[in-house]
């Protein structure tokens, strides 16, 4: 697989060249359009005495001008795509350098009541989501957040296969994102799906065929009026009749037009993205399965969407005054186009949600493929069927700078519990978040920041950042107790959870804290729980001598020449060096 940095730089150069080339072509076409206009005016001036030649010049000029305009619009659209791809590649290089904290952070997905979302920096400024997310659709960002929050341990190897397949298609992923960014939409896919599902048609085939008969009659009457076989006034009365019939359905037609106007841009965007999915070849079974969802009766979803877009555009002609009067008065245009829209809704309305979900799935999963492409040195965890819960070599936090990151080895068996002690700032909390993020990433199917990883799929539950609440009058201590009860109750129902705790029972005195922490760890061990707890309370480490399932580990700190040094390496045993007093003196607080 190509090096990611090399790829982004080469793509930048490619799209810059393409953009400049297209700009030259656009400039030439602009000049040609002006020239055609001026030549047409000049030709018309010379040919005024002969109206036939003048008419031919005008028609020819208009045709050539429209052809040039179409080419101009097409080239402008292509250049806009290249410019978006330039931005995409520039952003990838910025993110790779560590500059990602100004991006969308998904903070609204942070939920203190969730199993782990608040504790492992999953959302918010500097979060994993902020670093990972490359979605172009609002629904795609929501889908990506749902994948990270799902705590789903099923089919991990199938997910890995899909991510690997997309990682190998960087050009396609970027093109998909560039196309998605090219259409601005105001209304969500969910609101459109709701309207389609709840819509009740009011036109039937008989009314449609009546509009056809009425249109044929209008053409006949107009012909008779032109040849003065009947009074032209009769055509005027017929026009009023058509307007009256349209007015009878006007309120319902306006309601359809209002909703279709909202849906038009969304359908346009999704049709383009469906076509991107349909035209691509995928090796992954999961991706192929998603492709199969966007076919109906042998037709591609993008073609079906395009057909619907034409009906929407046809109804949109009602905004033209001349079309509204003569189109409705003589052809019952709005009624007929509304019937076409209703028939489309009847036929495909129930399938639209599935098609939207496929587009959303690819938008979210592209972010995962992009992450794997950017981190080719990371490893996809091997699914273990042995007694080991998590075994990782050189495990590190994926958001830390590689030049500064210190990795550690970890081997933790099922139903085993680690007690981790250590000095302040020695790396305990970072390590806990590293392990938690490993579990979440592995469950999603992502490669993890480790040289090697063997992993038995397990769900995550944590208590690291409990907060008090002024709104419901709950104290910090009560909130923490509620969280710990949530953990105990969850494990009582399902043993397949990895528990991560950081300095529990902080809201009470040290003696009570020590006794309570000990009892809680004993409770978890009695429940055959698997996990880690970090603590400053060295008395908690005594449990290792009483319970075989408990093992002590620590992060160390040393004071050398009146300076504090950390090695940030996980070691077996109990920490003997604490540093709070030293830091208070060093910072001249005491």
mmCIF file of N, CA and C in Angstrom, residues 22-42 57-58 60-77:
data_model
loop_
_atom_site.group_PDB
_atom_site.id
_atom_site.type_symbol
_atom_site.label_atom_id
_atom_site.label_comp_id
_atom_site.label_asym_id
_atom_site.label_seq_id
_atom_site.Cartn_x
_atom_site.Cartn_y
_atom_site.Cartn_z
ATOM 1 N N UNK A 22 -8.142 23.245 -16.283
ATOM 2 C CA UNK A 22 -9.565 23.508 -16.479
ATOM 3 C C UNK A 22 -9.864 25.002 -16.461
ATOM 4 N N UNK A 23 -9.114 25.744 -15.640
ATOM 5 C CA UNK A 23 -9.312 27.193 -15.593
ATOM 6 C C UNK A 23 -9.010 27.831 -16.954
ATOM 7 N N UNK A 24 -7.971 27.346 -17.617
ATOM 8 C CA UNK A 24 -7.631 27.851 -18.954
ATOM 9 C C UNK A 24 -8.754 27.547 -19.942
ATOM 10 N N UNK A 25 -9.294 26.313 -19.877
ATOM 11 C CA UNK A 25 -10.381 25.928 -20.781
ATOM 12 C C UNK A 25 -11.637 26.762 -20.511
ATOM 13 N N UNK A 26 -11.919 26.992 -19.229
ATOM 14 C CA UNK A 26 -13.081 27.810 -18.853
ATOM 15 C C UNK A 26 -12.930 29.236 -19.384
ATOM 16 N N UNK A 27 -11.727 29.772 -19.286
ATOM 17 C CA UNK A 27 -11.463 31.131 -19.780
ATOM 18 C C UNK A 27 -11.675 31.217 -21.283
ATOM 19 N N UNK A 28 -11.224 30.194 -22.007
ATOM 20 C CA UNK A 28 -11.412 30.156 -23.466
ATOM 21 C C UNK A 28 -12.894 30.099 -23.815
ATOM 22 N N UNK A 29 -13.634 29.247 -23.091
ATOM 23 C CA UNK A 29 -15.077 29.131 -23.355
ATOM 24 C C UNK A 29 -15.808 30.443 -23.048
ATOM 25 N N UNK A 30 -15.379 31.131 -22.003
ATOM 26 C CA UNK A 30 -15.997 32.424 -21.668
ATOM 27 C C UNK A 30 -15.787 33.418 -22.809
ATOM 28 N N UNK A 31 -14.564 33.422 -23.329
ATOM 29 C CA UNK A 31 -14.263 34.320 -24.449
ATOM 30 C C UNK A 31 -15.066 33.952 -25.692
ATOM 31 N N UNK A 32 -15.204 32.658 -25.948
ATOM 32 C CA UNK A 32 -15.977 32.185 -27.103
ATOM 33 C C UNK A 32 -17.447 32.567 -26.975
ATOM 34 N N UNK A 33 -17.990 32.466 -25.775
ATOM 35 C CA UNK A 33 -19.401 32.829 -25.566
ATOM 36 C C UNK A 33 -19.628 34.303 -25.873
ATOM 37 N N UNK A 34 -18.699 35.142 -25.408
ATOM 38 C CA UNK A 34 -18.810 36.581 -25.692
ATOM 39 C C UNK A 34 -18.718 36.832 -27.195
ATOM 40 N N UNK A 35 -17.779 36.094 -27.836
ATOM 41 C CA UNK A 35 -17.597 36.253 -29.279
ATOM 42 C C UNK A 35 -18.848 35.832 -30.048
ATOM 43 N N UNK A 36 -19.457 34.713 -29.661
ATOM 44 C CA UNK A 36 -20.680 34.221 -30.313
ATOM 45 C C UNK A 36 -21.801 35.239 -30.149
ATOM 46 N N UNK A 37 -21.925 35.794 -28.959
ATOM 47 C CA UNK A 37 -22.973 36.793 -28.709
ATOM 48 C C UNK A 37 -22.780 38.021 -29.603
ATOM 49 N N UNK A 38 -21.553 38.506 -29.640
ATOM 50 C CA UNK A 38 -21.283 39.708 -30.440
ATOM 51 C C UNK A 38 -21.468 39.433 -31.935
ATOM 52 N N UNK A 39 -21.006 38.243 -32.406
ATOM 53 C CA UNK A 39 -21.176 37.889 -33.813
ATOM 54 C C UNK A 39 -22.652 37.740 -34.180
ATOM 55 N N UNK A 40 -23.431 37.187 -33.264
ATOM 56 C CA UNK A 40 -24.868 37.024 -33.504
ATOM 57 C C UNK A 40 -25.547 38.393 -33.630
ATOM 58 N N UNK A 41 -25.201 39.306 -32.738
ATOM 59 C CA UNK A 41 -25.774 40.664 -32.801
ATOM 60 C C UNK A 41 -25.362 41.360 -34.093
ATOM 61 N N UNK A 42 -24.076 41.221 -34.444
ATOM 62 C CA UNK A 42 -23.582 41.857 -35.662
ATOM 63 C C UNK A 42 -24.234 41.247 -36.899
ATOM 64 N N UNK A 57 -29.752 33.255 -38.247
ATOM 65 C CA UNK A 57 -28.578 33.697 -37.490
ATOM 66 C C UNK A 57 -28.860 33.686 -35.990
ATOM 67 N N UNK A 58 -30.020 34.197 -35.602
ATOM 68 C CA UNK A 58 -30.390 34.242 -34.174
ATOM 69 C C UNK A 58 -30.486 32.836 -33.595
ATOM 70 N N UNK A 60 -29.179 30.023 -34.766
ATOM 71 C CA UNK A 60 -27.848 29.403 -34.760
ATOM 72 C C UNK A 60 -27.001 29.943 -33.613
ATOM 73 N N UNK A 61 -27.056 31.256 -33.414
ATOM 74 C CA UNK A 61 -26.292 31.877 -32.328
ATOM 75 C C UNK A 61 -26.711 31.370 -30.968
ATOM 76 N N UNK A 62 -28.032 31.242 -30.787
ATOM 77 C CA UNK A 62 -28.553 30.747 -29.498
ATOM 78 C C UNK A 62 -28.109 29.307 -29.269
ATOM 79 N N UNK A 63 -28.190 28.464 -30.303
ATOM 80 C CA UNK A 63 -27.799 27.048 -30.184
ATOM 81 C C UNK A 63 -26.322 26.930 -29.810
ATOM 82 N N UNK A 64 -25.468 27.641 -30.529
ATOM 83 C CA UNK A 64 -24.022 27.584 -30.246
ATOM 84 C C UNK A 64 -23.729 28.124 -28.848
ATOM 85 N N UNK A 65 -24.393 29.220 -28.483
ATOM 86 C CA UNK A 65 -24.190 29.818 -27.163
ATOM 87 C C UNK A 65 -24.568 28.819 -26.063
ATOM 88 N N UNK A 66 -25.707 28.120 -26.234
ATOM 89 C CA UNK A 66 -26.155 27.153 -25.222
ATOM 90 C C UNK A 66 -25.209 25.961 -25.130
ATOM 91 N N UNK A 67 -24.674 25.530 -26.288
ATOM 92 C CA UNK A 67 -23.697 24.425 -26.270
ATOM 93 C C UNK A 67 -22.451 24.840 -25.487
ATOM 94 N N UNK A 68 -21.964 26.051 -25.759
ATOM 95 C CA UNK A 68 -20.794 26.560 -25.040
ATOM 96 C C UNK A 68 -21.089 26.736 -23.554
ATOM 97 N N UNK A 69 -22.309 27.172 -23.235
ATOM 98 C CA UNK A 69 -22.704 27.354 -21.836
ATOM 99 C C UNK A 69 -22.727 26.016 -21.104
ATOM 100 N N UNK A 70 -23.239 24.973 -21.774
ATOM 101 C CA UNK A 70 -23.282 23.636 -21.175
ATOM 102 C C UNK A 70 -21.871 23.137 -20.887
ATOM 103 N N UNK A 71 -20.965 23.303 -21.874
ATOM 104 C CA UNK A 71 -19.575 22.888 -21.686
ATOM 105 C C UNK A 71 -18.907 23.692 -20.569
ATOM 106 N N UNK A 72 -19.198 24.986 -20.521
ATOM 107 C CA UNK A 72 -18.649 25.861 -19.483
ATOM 108 C C UNK A 72 -19.095 25.399 -18.084
ATOM 109 N N UNK A 73 -20.394 25.111 -17.964
ATOM 110 C CA UNK A 73 -20.945 24.656 -16.682
ATOM 111 C C UNK A 73 -20.327 23.331 -16.258
ATOM 112 N N UNK A 74 -20.157 22.416 -17.219
ATOM 113 C CA UNK A 74 -19.576 21.106 -16.928
ATOM 114 C C UNK A 74 -18.127 21.241 -16.466
ATOM 115 N N UNK A 75 -17.345 22.064 -17.146
ATOM 116 C CA UNK A 75 -15.948 22.263 -16.763
ATOM 117 C C UNK A 75 -15.833 22.968 -15.408
ATOM 118 N N UNK A 76 -16.738 23.900 -15.169
ATOM 119 C CA UNK A 76 -16.734 24.607 -13.889
ATOM 120 C C UNK A 76 -17.031 23.637 -12.734
ATOM 121 N N UNK A 77 -17.962 22.708 -12.987
ATOM 122 C CA UNK A 77 -18.289 21.694 -11.972
ATOM 123 C C UNK A 77 -17.085 20.788 -11.700
#
